[in-house]
mmCIF file of C-alpha atoms and ligand atoms in Angstrom:
data_model
loop_
_atom_site.group_PDB
_atom_site.id
_atom_site.type_symbol
_atom_site.label_atom_id
_atom_site.label_comp_id
_atom_site.label_asym_id
_atom_site.label_seq_id
_atom_site.Cartn_x
_atom_site.Cartn_y
_atom_site.Cartn_z
ATOM 1 C CA MET A 1 -7.635 28.812 -9.755
ATOM 2 C CA ILE A 2 -6.551 26.386 -7.032
ATOM 3 C CA GLN A 3 -2.781 25.843 -7.104
ATOM 4 C CA VAL A 4 -1.535 22.414 -6.102
ATOM 5 C CA ALA A 5 2.095 21.335 -5.636
ATOM 6 C CA PHE A 6 2.145 17.731 -6.890
ATOM 7 C CA TYR A 7 5.146 15.938 -5.374
ATOM 8 C CA ASP A 8 6.818 12.758 -6.623
ATOM 9 C CA ALA A 9 5.118 13.106 -10.016
ATOM 10 C CA LYS A 10 5.579 10.226 -12.436
ATOM 11 C CA GLU A 11 4.868 10.059 -16.154
ATOM 12 C CA TYR A 12 1.868 7.802 -15.535
ATOM 13 C CA ASP A 13 0.309 10.275 -13.037
ATOM 14 C CA ARG A 14 0.062 13.252 -15.332
ATOM 15 C CA PRO A 15 -2.571 12.504 -18.005
ATOM 16 C CA ALA A 16 -5.453 11.780 -15.617
ATOM 17 C CA PHE A 17 -4.565 14.615 -13.203
ATOM 18 C CA GLU A 18 -4.187 17.108 -16.043
ATOM 19 C CA GLN A 19 -7.545 16.028 -17.456
ATOM 20 C CA TYR A 20 -9.543 16.159 -14.205
ATOM 21 C CA GLY A 21 -7.648 19.223 -12.931
ATOM 22 C CA ALA A 22 -8.507 21.230 -16.056
ATOM 23 C CA MET A 23 -12.160 20.201 -15.723
ATOM 24 C CA HIS A 24 -12.270 21.529 -12.153
ATOM 25 C CA GLY A 25 -10.266 24.758 -12.288
ATOM 26 C CA MET A 26 -7.141 23.369 -10.671
ATOM 27 C CA ARG A 27 -3.517 23.806 -11.658
ATOM 28 C CA PHE A 28 -1.110 21.026 -10.728
ATOM 29 C CA HIS A 29 2.566 21.937 -10.484
ATOM 30 C CA PHE A 30 4.211 18.589 -11.183
ATOM 31 C CA LEU A 31 7.426 18.147 -9.182
ATOM 32 C CA GLU A 32 9.632 15.120 -9.668
ATOM 33 C CA THR A 33 11.089 15.435 -6.200
ATOM 34 C CA ARG A 34 9.516 13.957 -3.096
ATOM 35 C CA LEU A 35 8.173 16.122 -0.320
ATOM 36 C CA ASN A 36 10.502 16.412 2.661
ATOM 37 C CA ALA A 37 12.118 19.137 4.768
ATOM 38 C CA ASP A 38 14.453 20.050 1.876
ATOM 39 C CA THR A 39 11.745 20.369 -0.769
ATOM 40 C CA VAL A 40 8.800 21.739 1.185
ATOM 41 C CA ALA A 41 9.640 25.310 0.129
ATOM 42 C CA LEU A 42 8.472 24.420 -3.399
ATOM 43 C CA ALA A 43 4.923 24.425 -2.027
ATOM 44 C CA ALA A 44 5.087 28.114 -1.070
ATOM 45 C CA GLY A 45 2.274 29.993 -2.784
ATOM 46 C CA CYS A 46 0.180 26.867 -3.312
ATOM 47 C CA ASP A 47 -3.207 26.181 -1.728
ATOM 48 C CA ALA A 48 -2.658 22.449 -1.418
ATOM 49 C CA VAL A 49 -0.046 19.741 -1.802
ATOM 50 C CA CYS A 50 -0.741 16.402 -3.424
ATOM 51 C CA VAL A 51 1.443 13.600 -2.053
ATOM 52 C CA PHE A 52 2.045 9.887 -2.483
ATOM 53 C CA VAL A 53 3.214 7.058 -0.246
ATOM 54 C CA ASN A 54 6.898 7.954 -0.009
ATOM 55 C CA ASP A 55 6.554 11.664 0.573
ATOM 56 C CA GLN A 56 7.669 12.437 4.118
ATOM 57 C CA VAL A 57 4.946 14.521 5.699
ATOM 58 C CA ASP A 58 6.240 14.714 9.258
ATOM 59 C CA ALA A 59 5.626 17.344 11.946
ATOM 60 C CA ALA A 60 8.423 19.645 10.715
ATOM 61 C CA VAL A 61 7.168 19.541 7.104
ATOM 62 C CA ILE A 62 3.602 20.158 8.292
ATOM 63 C CA ASP A 63 4.680 23.227 10.295
ATOM 64 C CA ARG A 64 6.409 24.629 7.217
ATOM 65 C CA LEU A 65 3.356 23.943 5.015
ATOM 66 C CA HIS A 66 1.194 25.667 7.612
ATOM 67 C CA GLY A 67 3.597 28.611 7.626
ATOM 68 C CA TYR A 68 3.321 28.911 3.811
ATOM 69 C CA GLY A 69 -0.462 29.042 4.123
ATOM 70 C CA VAL A 70 -1.028 25.611 2.547
ATOM 71 C CA LYS A 71 -4.493 24.538 3.638
ATOM 72 C CA LEU A 72 -4.721 20.963 2.472
ATOM 73 C CA ILE A 73 -2.614 17.815 2.168
ATOM 74 C CA ALA A 74 -4.287 15.651 -0.472
ATOM 75 C CA LEU A 75 -2.968 12.104 -0.394
ATOM 76 C CA ARG A 76 -3.407 10.309 -3.694
ATOM 77 C CA SER A 77 -3.242 6.996 -1.837
ATOM 78 C CA ALA A 78 -5.383 5.079 0.623
ATOM 79 C CA GLY A 79 -2.611 4.484 3.183
ATOM 80 C CA TYR A 80 -1.564 7.534 5.206
ATOM 81 C CA ASN A 81 1.183 6.186 7.477
ATOM 82 C CA ASN A 82 3.651 8.679 5.944
ATOM 83 C CA VAL A 83 1.628 11.660 7.180
ATOM 84 C CA ASP A 84 1.790 12.697 10.826
ATOM 85 C CA VAL A 85 -1.948 13.278 11.047
ATOM 86 C CA ARG A 86 -1.677 14.024 14.753
ATOM 87 C CA ALA A 87 0.764 16.856 14.032
ATOM 88 C CA ALA A 88 -1.487 18.132 11.223
ATOM 89 C CA TYR A 89 -4.485 18.398 13.543
ATOM 90 C CA GLY A 90 -5.434 22.039 14.029
ATOM 91 C CA LYS A 91 -3.061 23.181 11.254
ATOM 92 C CA VAL A 92 -3.520 21.557 7.862
ATOM 93 C CA HIS A 93 -6.393 19.317 6.823
ATOM 94 C CA VAL A 94 -5.604 15.907 5.362
ATOM 95 C CA VAL A 95 -7.695 14.058 2.789
ATOM 96 C CA HIS A 96 -7.042 10.723 1.132
ATOM 97 C CA VAL A 97 -8.484 8.386 -1.503
ATOM 98 C CA PRO A 98 -10.078 5.660 0.589
ATOM 99 C CA ALA A 99 -10.749 3.401 -2.388
ATOM 100 C CA TYR A 100 -9.769 3.640 -6.030
ATOM 101 C CA SER A 101 -9.636 0.103 -7.186
ATOM 102 C CA PRO A 102 -9.377 -2.425 -4.412
ATOM 103 C CA TYR A 103 -9.598 -4.964 -7.258
ATOM 104 C CA ALA A 104 -6.252 -3.757 -8.633
ATOM 105 C CA VAL A 105 -4.458 -4.566 -5.362
ATOM 106 C CA ALA A 106 -6.284 -7.817 -4.596
ATOM 107 C CA GLU A 107 -5.725 -9.072 -8.156
ATOM 108 C CA HIS A 108 -2.024 -8.179 -7.956
ATOM 109 C CA ALA A 109 -1.726 -10.128 -4.695
ATOM 110 C CA MET A 110 -3.172 -13.175 -6.459
ATOM 111 C CA ALA A 111 -0.981 -12.573 -9.516
ATOM 112 C CA LEU A 112 2.121 -12.617 -7.310
ATOM 113 C CA LEU A 113 0.915 -15.694 -5.479
ATOM 114 C CA LEU A 114 0.197 -17.661 -8.655
ATOM 115 C CA THR A 115 3.461 -16.562 -10.239
ATOM 116 C CA SER A 116 5.395 -17.666 -7.204
ATOM 117 C CA VAL A 117 3.685 -20.970 -6.479
ATOM 118 C CA ARG A 118 3.447 -22.065 -10.139
ATOM 119 C CA ARG A 119 6.974 -20.751 -10.910
ATOM 120 C CA ILE A 120 5.724 -18.703 -13.878
ATOM 121 C CA HIS A 121 8.653 -16.258 -13.581
ATOM 122 C CA LYS A 122 11.094 -19.151 -13.848
ATOM 123 C CA ALA A 123 9.248 -20.766 -16.774
ATOM 124 C CA TYR A 124 9.069 -17.452 -18.653
ATOM 125 C CA ASN A 125 12.825 -17.011 -18.470
ATOM 126 C CA ARG A 126 13.501 -20.631 -19.369
ATOM 127 C CA THR A 127 11.344 -20.845 -22.473
ATOM 128 C CA ARG A 128 12.792 -17.565 -23.785
ATOM 129 C CA GLU A 129 16.139 -19.424 -23.797
ATOM 130 C CA PHE A 130 14.495 -22.510 -25.371
ATOM 131 C CA ASN A 131 14.976 -24.350 -22.091
ATOM 132 C CA PHE A 132 11.896 -26.548 -21.884
ATOM 133 C CA SER A 133 12.896 -28.533 -18.797
ATOM 134 C CA LEU A 134 10.323 -28.779 -15.993
ATOM 135 C CA ASN A 135 12.817 -29.598 -13.257
ATOM 136 C CA GLY A 136 12.361 -27.404 -10.205
ATOM 137 C CA LEU A 137 9.013 -26.000 -11.379
ATOM 138 C CA THR A 138 6.717 -28.115 -9.183
ATOM 139 C CA GLY A 139 4.062 -26.014 -7.484
ATOM 140 C CA PHE A 140 1.035 -26.918 -5.382
ATOM 141 C CA ASP A 141 -2.754 -26.772 -5.861
ATOM 142 C CA PHE A 142 -4.494 -23.864 -4.167
ATOM 143 C CA HIS A 143 -7.704 -25.890 -4.003
ATOM 144 C CA GLY A 144 -8.243 -27.137 -0.459
ATOM 145 C CA LYS A 145 -5.386 -25.086 1.023
ATOM 146 C CA THR A 146 -5.912 -22.561 3.817
ATOM 147 C CA VAL A 147 -5.253 -18.886 3.210
ATOM 148 C CA GLY A 148 -4.910 -16.570 6.211
ATOM 149 C CA VAL A 149 -6.016 -13.028 5.422
ATOM 150 C CA ILE A 150 -4.977 -10.282 7.841
ATOM 151 C CA GLY A 151 -7.194 -7.228 7.401
ATOM 152 C CA THR A 152 -10.673 -7.764 5.959
ATOM 153 C CA GLY A 153 -11.401 -4.284 4.632
ATOM 154 C CA LYS A 154 -12.060 -3.465 0.993
ATOM 155 C CA ILE A 155 -8.984 -5.168 -0.460
ATOM 156 C CA GLY A 156 -8.879 -8.075 1.982
ATOM 157 C CA ARG A 157 -12.460 -9.041 1.212
ATOM 158 C CA ILE A 158 -11.951 -8.988 -2.551
ATOM 159 C CA PHE A 159 -8.848 -11.107 -2.077
ATOM 160 C CA ILE A 160 -10.929 -13.511 0.032
ATOM 161 C CA ASN A 161 -13.483 -13.830 -2.781
ATOM 162 C CA ILE A 162 -10.736 -14.492 -5.304
ATOM 163 C CA CYS A 163 -9.280 -17.201 -3.042
ATOM 164 C CA ARG A 164 -12.708 -18.739 -2.583
ATOM 165 C CA GLY A 165 -12.922 -18.969 -6.372
ATOM 166 C CA PHE A 166 -9.872 -21.218 -6.200
ATOM 167 C CA GLY A 167 -11.584 -23.435 -3.615
ATOM 168 C CA MET A 168 -9.364 -22.291 -0.766
ATOM 169 C CA ARG A 169 -10.436 -22.293 2.874
ATOM 170 C CA VAL A 170 -10.225 -18.784 4.311
ATOM 171 C CA LEU A 171 -9.253 -17.858 7.857
ATOM 172 C CA ALA A 172 -9.103 -14.171 8.711
ATOM 173 C CA TYR A 173 -7.900 -11.817 11.402
ATOM 174 C CA ASP A 174 -9.020 -8.212 11.798
ATOM 175 C CA LYS A 175 -8.880 -5.910 14.785
ATOM 176 C CA TYR A 176 -12.451 -4.926 13.928
ATOM 177 C CA PRO A 177 -14.033 -8.082 12.480
ATOM 178 C CA ALA A 178 -16.874 -7.455 10.056
ATOM 179 C CA ALA A 179 -20.206 -8.620 11.464
ATOM 180 C CA ASP A 180 -22.340 -10.926 9.287
ATOM 181 C CA SER A 181 -19.654 -11.164 6.624
ATOM 182 C CA GLY A 182 -19.602 -14.939 6.494
ATOM 183 C CA ILE A 183 -15.847 -14.775 7.110
ATOM 184 C CA GLU A 184 -14.303 -17.192 9.610
ATOM 185 C CA TYR A 185 -12.213 -15.091 12.004
ATOM 186 C CA ALA A 186 -9.453 -16.552 14.147
ATOM 187 C CA ALA A 187 -6.861 -15.287 16.600
ATOM 188 C CA LEU A 188 -3.522 -14.489 14.939
ATOM 189 C CA ASP A 189 -1.770 -17.488 16.493
ATOM 190 C CA ARG A 190 -4.323 -19.886 15.018
ATOM 191 C CA LEU A 191 -4.163 -18.174 11.648
ATOM 192 C CA PHE A 192 -0.363 -18.479 11.693
ATOM 193 C CA ALA A 193 -0.514 -22.161 12.672
ATOM 194 C CA GLU A 194 -3.123 -23.248 10.102
ATOM 195 C CA SER A 195 -2.420 -21.173 6.998
ATOM 196 C CA ASP A 196 -0.551 -22.392 3.918
ATOM 197 C CA VAL A 197 -0.632 -18.863 2.514
ATOM 198 C CA ILE A 198 -0.772 -15.618 4.526
ATOM 199 C CA SER A 199 -1.718 -12.349 2.830
ATOM 200 C CA LEU A 200 -1.531 -8.952 4.527
ATOM 201 C CA HIS A 201 -4.267 -6.375 3.913
ATOM 202 C CA CYS A 202 -4.264 -4.257 7.072
ATOM 203 C CA PRO A 203 -2.885 -0.718 7.381
ATOM 204 C CA LEU A 204 0.505 0.090 8.870
ATOM 205 C CA THR A 205 0.021 1.480 12.379
ATOM 206 C CA GLU A 206 2.108 1.454 15.550
ATOM 207 C CA GLU A 207 0.285 -1.749 16.415
ATOM 208 C CA THR A 208 0.857 -3.539 13.116
ATOM 209 C CA ARG A 209 4.518 -2.558 12.600
ATOM 210 C CA HIS A 210 6.469 -5.841 12.333
ATOM 211 C CA LEU A 211 3.291 -7.847 12.817
ATOM 212 C CA ILE A 212 5.224 -10.530 10.974
ATOM 213 C CA ASP A 213 8.413 -10.880 12.995
ATOM 214 C CA GLY A 214 10.611 -13.830 13.955
ATOM 215 C CA ASN A 215 8.196 -14.885 16.651
ATOM 216 C CA ALA A 216 5.229 -14.880 14.263
ATOM 217 C CA ILE A 217 7.183 -16.743 11.577
ATOM 218 C CA ARG A 218 8.133 -19.481 14.052
ATOM 219 C CA LYS A 219 4.403 -20.061 14.667
ATOM 220 C CA MET A 220 3.713 -20.502 10.945
ATOM 221 C CA LYS A 221 3.580 -23.767 9.013
ATOM 222 C CA LYS A 222 6.798 -24.862 7.374
ATOM 223 C CA GLY A 223 6.582 -23.878 3.710
ATOM 224 C CA VAL A 224 4.168 -20.982 4.295
ATOM 225 C CA VAL A 225 3.886 -18.468 1.456
ATOM 226 C CA ILE A 226 3.720 -14.862 2.667
ATOM 227 C CA VAL A 227 2.177 -12.154 0.457
ATOM 228 C CA ASN A 228 2.489 -8.462 1.281
ATOM 229 C CA THR A 229 0.783 -5.892 -0.923
ATOM 230 C CA SER A 230 -0.035 -3.625 2.012
ATOM 231 C CA ARG A 231 2.904 -1.804 3.622
ATOM 232 C CA GLY A 232 6.509 -2.978 3.910
ATOM 233 C CA ALA A 233 6.962 -2.422 7.631
ATOM 234 C CA LEU A 234 4.226 -4.916 8.453
ATOM 235 C CA ILE A 235 7.052 -7.420 7.991
ATOM 236 C CA ASP A 236 10.400 -7.439 9.750
ATOM 237 C CA ALA A 237 12.422 -8.061 6.579
ATOM 238 C CA GLU A 238 15.469 -9.402 8.507
ATOM 239 C CA ALA A 239 13.254 -11.975 10.183
ATOM 240 C CA LEU A 240 11.691 -12.885 6.835
ATOM 241 C CA LEU A 241 15.131 -13.439 5.317
ATOM 242 C CA SER A 242 16.106 -15.643 8.284
ATOM 243 C CA GLY A 243 12.882 -17.630 7.860
ATOM 244 C CA ILE A 244 13.664 -18.133 4.175
ATOM 245 C CA LYS A 245 17.282 -19.136 4.845
ATOM 246 C CA ALA A 246 16.082 -21.615 7.483
ATOM 247 C CA ARG A 247 13.747 -23.110 4.804
ATOM 248 C CA HIS A 248 10.813 -22.394 7.097
ATOM 249 C CA VAL A 249 9.179 -19.797 4.839
ATOM 250 C CA GLY A 250 8.389 -21.460 1.499
ATOM 251 C CA ALA A 251 8.098 -18.249 -0.524
ATOM 252 C CA ALA A 252 7.532 -14.520 -0.196
ATOM 253 C CA CYS A 253 5.696 -12.220 -2.589
ATOM 254 C CA LEU A 254 6.442 -8.604 -1.795
ATOM 255 C CA ASP A 255 4.976 -5.553 -3.481
ATOM 256 C CA VAL A 256 6.164 -3.397 -0.602
ATOM 257 C CA TYR A 257 9.328 -3.264 1.494
ATOM 258 C CA GLU A 258 10.089 -1.429 4.719
ATOM 259 C CA GLU A 259 12.917 0.641 3.241
ATOM 260 C CA GLU A 260 11.311 1.029 -0.191
ATOM 261 C CA ALA A 261 11.297 4.828 -0.048
ATOM 262 C CA ASP A 262 15.024 4.835 -0.884
ATOM 263 C CA VAL A 263 14.746 2.367 -3.748
ATOM 264 C CA PHE A 264 11.328 1.809 -5.318
ATOM 265 C CA PHE A 265 9.701 3.691 -8.198
ATOM 266 C CA GLU A 266 13.036 4.506 -9.902
ATOM 267 C CA ASP A 267 15.225 2.763 -12.478
ATOM 268 C CA ARG A 268 18.323 1.761 -10.509
ATOM 269 C CA SER A 269 19.505 -0.880 -12.965
ATOM 270 C CA GLY A 270 22.778 0.942 -13.677
ATOM 271 C CA HIS A 271 23.607 1.415 -10.009
ATOM 272 C CA ILE A 272 24.981 -0.646 -7.153
ATOM 273 C CA LEU A 273 22.175 -1.259 -4.703
ATOM 274 C CA ASN A 274 23.208 -0.225 -1.205
ATOM 275 C CA ASP A 275 20.443 -2.143 0.522
ATOM 276 C CA ASP A 276 22.016 -5.535 1.298
ATOM 277 C CA LEU A 277 18.845 -6.914 2.807
ATOM 278 C CA LEU A 278 16.756 -6.157 -0.270
ATOM 279 C CA SER A 279 19.507 -7.483 -2.556
ATOM 280 C CA ARG A 280 19.641 -10.714 -0.589
ATOM 281 C CA LEU A 281 15.850 -11.095 -0.628
ATOM 282 C CA ILE A 282 15.718 -10.482 -4.390
ATOM 283 C CA SER A 283 18.483 -13.047 -4.910
ATOM 284 C CA MET A 284 16.363 -15.798 -3.345
ATOM 285 C CA PRO A 285 14.733 -18.171 -5.831
ATOM 286 C CA ASN A 286 11.501 -18.157 -3.834
ATOM 287 C CA VAL A 287 11.083 -14.396 -3.429
ATOM 288 C CA ILE A 288 9.276 -12.170 -5.926
ATOM 289 C CA VAL A 289 9.498 -8.415 -5.521
ATOM 290 C CA THR A 290 7.432 -5.858 -7.426
ATOM 291 C CA SER A 291 8.031 -2.206 -6.662
ATOM 292 C CA HIS A 292 4.734 -1.071 -5.158
ATOM 293 C CA GLN A 293 2.829 -1.578 -8.387
ATOM 294 C CA ALA A 294 -0.290 -3.305 -7.049
ATOM 295 C CA PHE A 295 -2.361 -0.159 -7.578
ATOM 296 C CA LEU A 296 -1.128 0.441 -11.111
ATOM 297 C CA THR A 297 -4.095 -0.190 -13.384
ATOM 298 C CA ARG A 298 -5.778 2.207 -15.812
ATOM 299 C CA GLU A 299 -8.935 2.084 -13.736
ATOM 300 C CA ALA A 300 -7.140 2.854 -10.482
ATOM 301 C CA LEU A 301 -5.155 5.781 -11.945
ATOM 302 C CA GLY A 302 -8.342 7.356 -13.301
ATOM 303 C CA ASN A 303 -10.184 6.871 -10.004
ATOM 304 C CA ILE A 304 -7.250 8.241 -7.979
ATOM 305 C CA ALA A 305 -7.127 11.433 -10.066
ATOM 306 C CA GLU A 306 -10.901 11.881 -10.057
ATOM 307 C CA THR A 307 -11.270 11.386 -6.292
ATOM 308 C CA THR A 308 -8.238 13.540 -5.447
ATOM 309 C CA VAL A 309 -9.523 16.408 -7.610
ATOM 310 C CA ASN A 310 -13.013 16.023 -6.081
ATOM 311 C CA ASN A 311 -11.495 16.004 -2.576
ATOM 312 C CA ILE A 312 -9.609 19.235 -3.235
ATOM 313 C CA ARG A 313 -12.592 20.871 -4.943
ATOM 314 C CA SER A 314 -14.937 19.812 -2.194
ATOM 315 C CA TYR A 315 -12.586 21.125 0.505
ATOM 316 C CA PHE A 316 -12.227 24.572 -1.107
ATOM 317 C CA ASP A 317 -15.875 24.897 -2.273
ATOM 318 C CA ASN A 318 -17.537 23.493 0.766
ATOM 319 C CA ASP A 319 -16.082 25.406 3.689
ATOM 320 C CA GLY A 320 -13.456 22.728 4.273
ATOM 321 C CA ILE A 321 -15.921 19.873 4.495
ATOM 322 C CA CYS A 322 -14.799 16.773 2.658
ATOM 323 C CA ASP A 323 -16.064 13.209 3.016
ATOM 324 C CA ASN A 324 -12.556 11.852 2.690
ATOM 325 C CA GLU A 325 -10.937 13.923 5.416
ATOM 326 C CA LEU A 326 -8.709 12.008 7.817
ATOM 327 C CA CYS A 327 -10.238 13.328 10.971
ATOM 328 C CA TYR A 328 -8.176 13.371 14.148
ATOM 329 C CA ARG A 329 -10.459 15.245 16.532
ATOM 330 C CA CYS A 330 -11.357 12.115 18.474
ATOM 331 C CA GLY A 331 -7.725 10.983 18.456
ATOM 332 C CA ASN A 332 -8.661 7.735 16.711
ATOM 333 C CA ILE A 333 -8.739 7.843 12.932
ATOM 334 C CA GLU A 334 -9.375 4.145 12.534
ATOM 335 C CA GLN A 335 -12.632 4.200 14.418
ATOM 336 C CA CYS A 336 -13.756 7.757 13.832
ATOM 337 C CA ARG A 337 -17.376 7.659 12.786
ATOM 338 C CA LYS A 338 -17.865 11.405 12.567
ATOM 339 C CA GLU A 339 -20.718 12.629 10.387
ATOM 340 C CA ARG A 340 -19.037 14.316 7.424
ATOM 341 C CA LYS A 341 -21.187 17.413 7.661
ATOM 342 C CA GLU A 342 -18.474 19.252 9.517
ATOM 343 C CA ARG A 343 -14.719 19.713 9.409
ATOM 344 C CA CYS A 344 -12.367 17.852 11.716
ATOM 345 C CA PHE A 345 -11.255 21.191 13.157
HETATM 346 P P1 NAI B 401 -9.459 -0.763 4.570
HETATM 347 O O1 NAI B 401 -9.406 0.375 5.506
HETATM 348 O O2 NAI B 401 -10.700 -0.978 3.757
HETATM 349 O O3 NAI B 401 -9.182 -2.118 5.373
HETATM 350 C C1 NAI B 401 -8.188 -2.253 6.345
HETATM 351 C C2 NAI B 401 -8.640 -3.312 7.322
HETATM 352 O O4 NAI B 401 -7.589 -3.514 8.255
HETATM 353 C C3 NAI B 401 -9.896 -2.896 8.116
HETATM 354 O O5 NAI B 401 -10.858 -3.944 8.083
HETATM 355 C C4 NAI B 401 -9.360 -2.666 9.522
HETATM 356 O O6 NAI B 401 -10.315 -2.994 10.519
HETATM 357 C C5 NAI B 401 -8.177 -3.629 9.537
HETATM 358 N N1 NAI B 401 -7.237 -3.326 10.617
HETATM 359 C C6 NAI B 401 -6.955 -2.128 11.195
HETATM 360 N N2 NAI B 401 -6.053 -2.286 12.189
HETATM 361 C C7 NAI B 401 -5.760 -3.612 12.219
HETATM 362 C C8 NAI B 401 -4.907 -4.396 13.031
HETATM 363 N N3 NAI B 401 -4.194 -3.843 14.025
HETATM 364 N N4 NAI B 401 -4.858 -5.724 12.795
HETATM 365 C C9 NAI B 401 -5.600 -6.288 11.814
HETATM 366 N N5 NAI B 401 -6.434 -5.598 11.016
HETATM 367 C C10 NAI B 401 -6.514 -4.269 11.222
HETATM 368 O O7 NAI B 401 -8.196 -0.630 3.624
HETATM 369 P P2 NAI B 401 -7.951 -1.283 2.185
HETATM 370 O O8 NAI B 401 -8.433 -0.352 1.127
HETATM 371 O O9 NAI B 401 -8.436 -2.672 2.188
HETATM 372 O O10 NAI B 401 -6.357 -1.236 2.106
HETATM 373 C C11 NAI B 401 -5.559 -2.048 2.955
HETATM 374 C C12 NAI B 401 -4.119 -1.581 2.865
HETATM 375 O O11 NAI B 401 -3.618 -1.854 1.549
HETATM 376 C C13 NAI B 401 -3.912 -0.066 3.021
HETATM 377 O O12 NAI B 401 -3.779 0.288 4.397
HETATM 378 C C14 NAI B 401 -2.644 0.185 2.271
HETATM 379 O O13 NAI B 401 -1.562 0.146 3.188
HETATM 380 C C15 NAI B 401 -2.534 -0.999 1.311
HETATM 381 N N6 NAI B 401 -2.560 -0.574 -0.101
HETATM 382 C C16 NAI B 401 -1.513 -0.938 -0.901
HETATM 383 C C17 NAI B 401 -1.501 -0.590 -2.240
HETATM 384 C C18 NAI B 401 -0.399 -1.011 -3.164
HETATM 385 O O14 NAI B 401 -0.293 -0.481 -4.285
HETATM 386 N N7 NAI B 401 0.444 -1.948 -2.786
HETATM 387 C C19 NAI B 401 -2.572 0.236 -2.805
HETATM 388 C C20 NAI B 401 -3.669 0.506 -1.877
HETATM 389 C C21 NAI B 401 -3.632 0.120 -0.571
#
């Protein structure tokens, strides 16, 4: 039986993983703690580790996993910026779940956007107190507005289709624009200058870290609404707060936050939050924060468990060959077009 140390396990993870794991001869050891240098020893004796977005899989952790004989790091997420894939090369293979429900994330981005622009969160609180005043609840029509979409992969394209359903004009930026997609691509500066709404759907890489900084915000339209359901560090949160305080940024919808690893996914309601920047952002009337929940639908959880179990099974049954391996042989994961009939190393 394949033994898997399952880090950062939450109540909502277990049912689907237990179900698919049992079907495929796999035993998950559910650990509430996150993977880091202090907790890596819990993986000793396991064949694989299963990790999520805030597990810290850096070079030191990878060396220890390698030392314990762990063969596989199975990410149960699409993003892999928390895994030092370069350091893993030649030691431990890394697989991920490239898609589980891009609809879940794209729909959440639109849910945040509608909530923010139409002040639904304010109205909900008011009517619960029998306050039926409309003062301060004025929004704007999406129809005819321009939405700038950065990253036109699986999620970005679904978000584009949703926006088109609202009659919005779409401008997009992608490092690797999709040919024949019917999407109007523009340089970032033009996208910043023309967009009423900007939504981020690209991965976090060295290149995209703080893609939205003070300089970028200054190029945006006054009143721009920024949506981030991708990765927190795409935005320089200090610069975003300054843009909001200067009344230049009209609203921000954030499902992710650069320092979320220390805060998100836990109930901290009885505690004093040490993150002043996050506290200040949350205190703004035009900022909505959800704690990395864009993926959280029944469909996505089922698909994540099924694909992760299939990835692990395929790796151990198939001489280490897995379609969803993050291959680093060529040194360029983003553009690697390796035929998946062989292992990365
Ligand atoms: P994808 O790989 O299908 O698309 C990413 C797109 O970004 C590609 O078209 C790629 O060419 C583009 N890209 C790469 N480098 C770029 C750059 N420097 N500038 C602009 N574009 C660049 O990925 P998918 O499935 O659409 O996911 C997008 C992101 O959404 C993931 O990287 C992940 O960080 C985030 N995500 C967030 C979730 C949440 O719960 N909040 C859940 C799932 C994904």
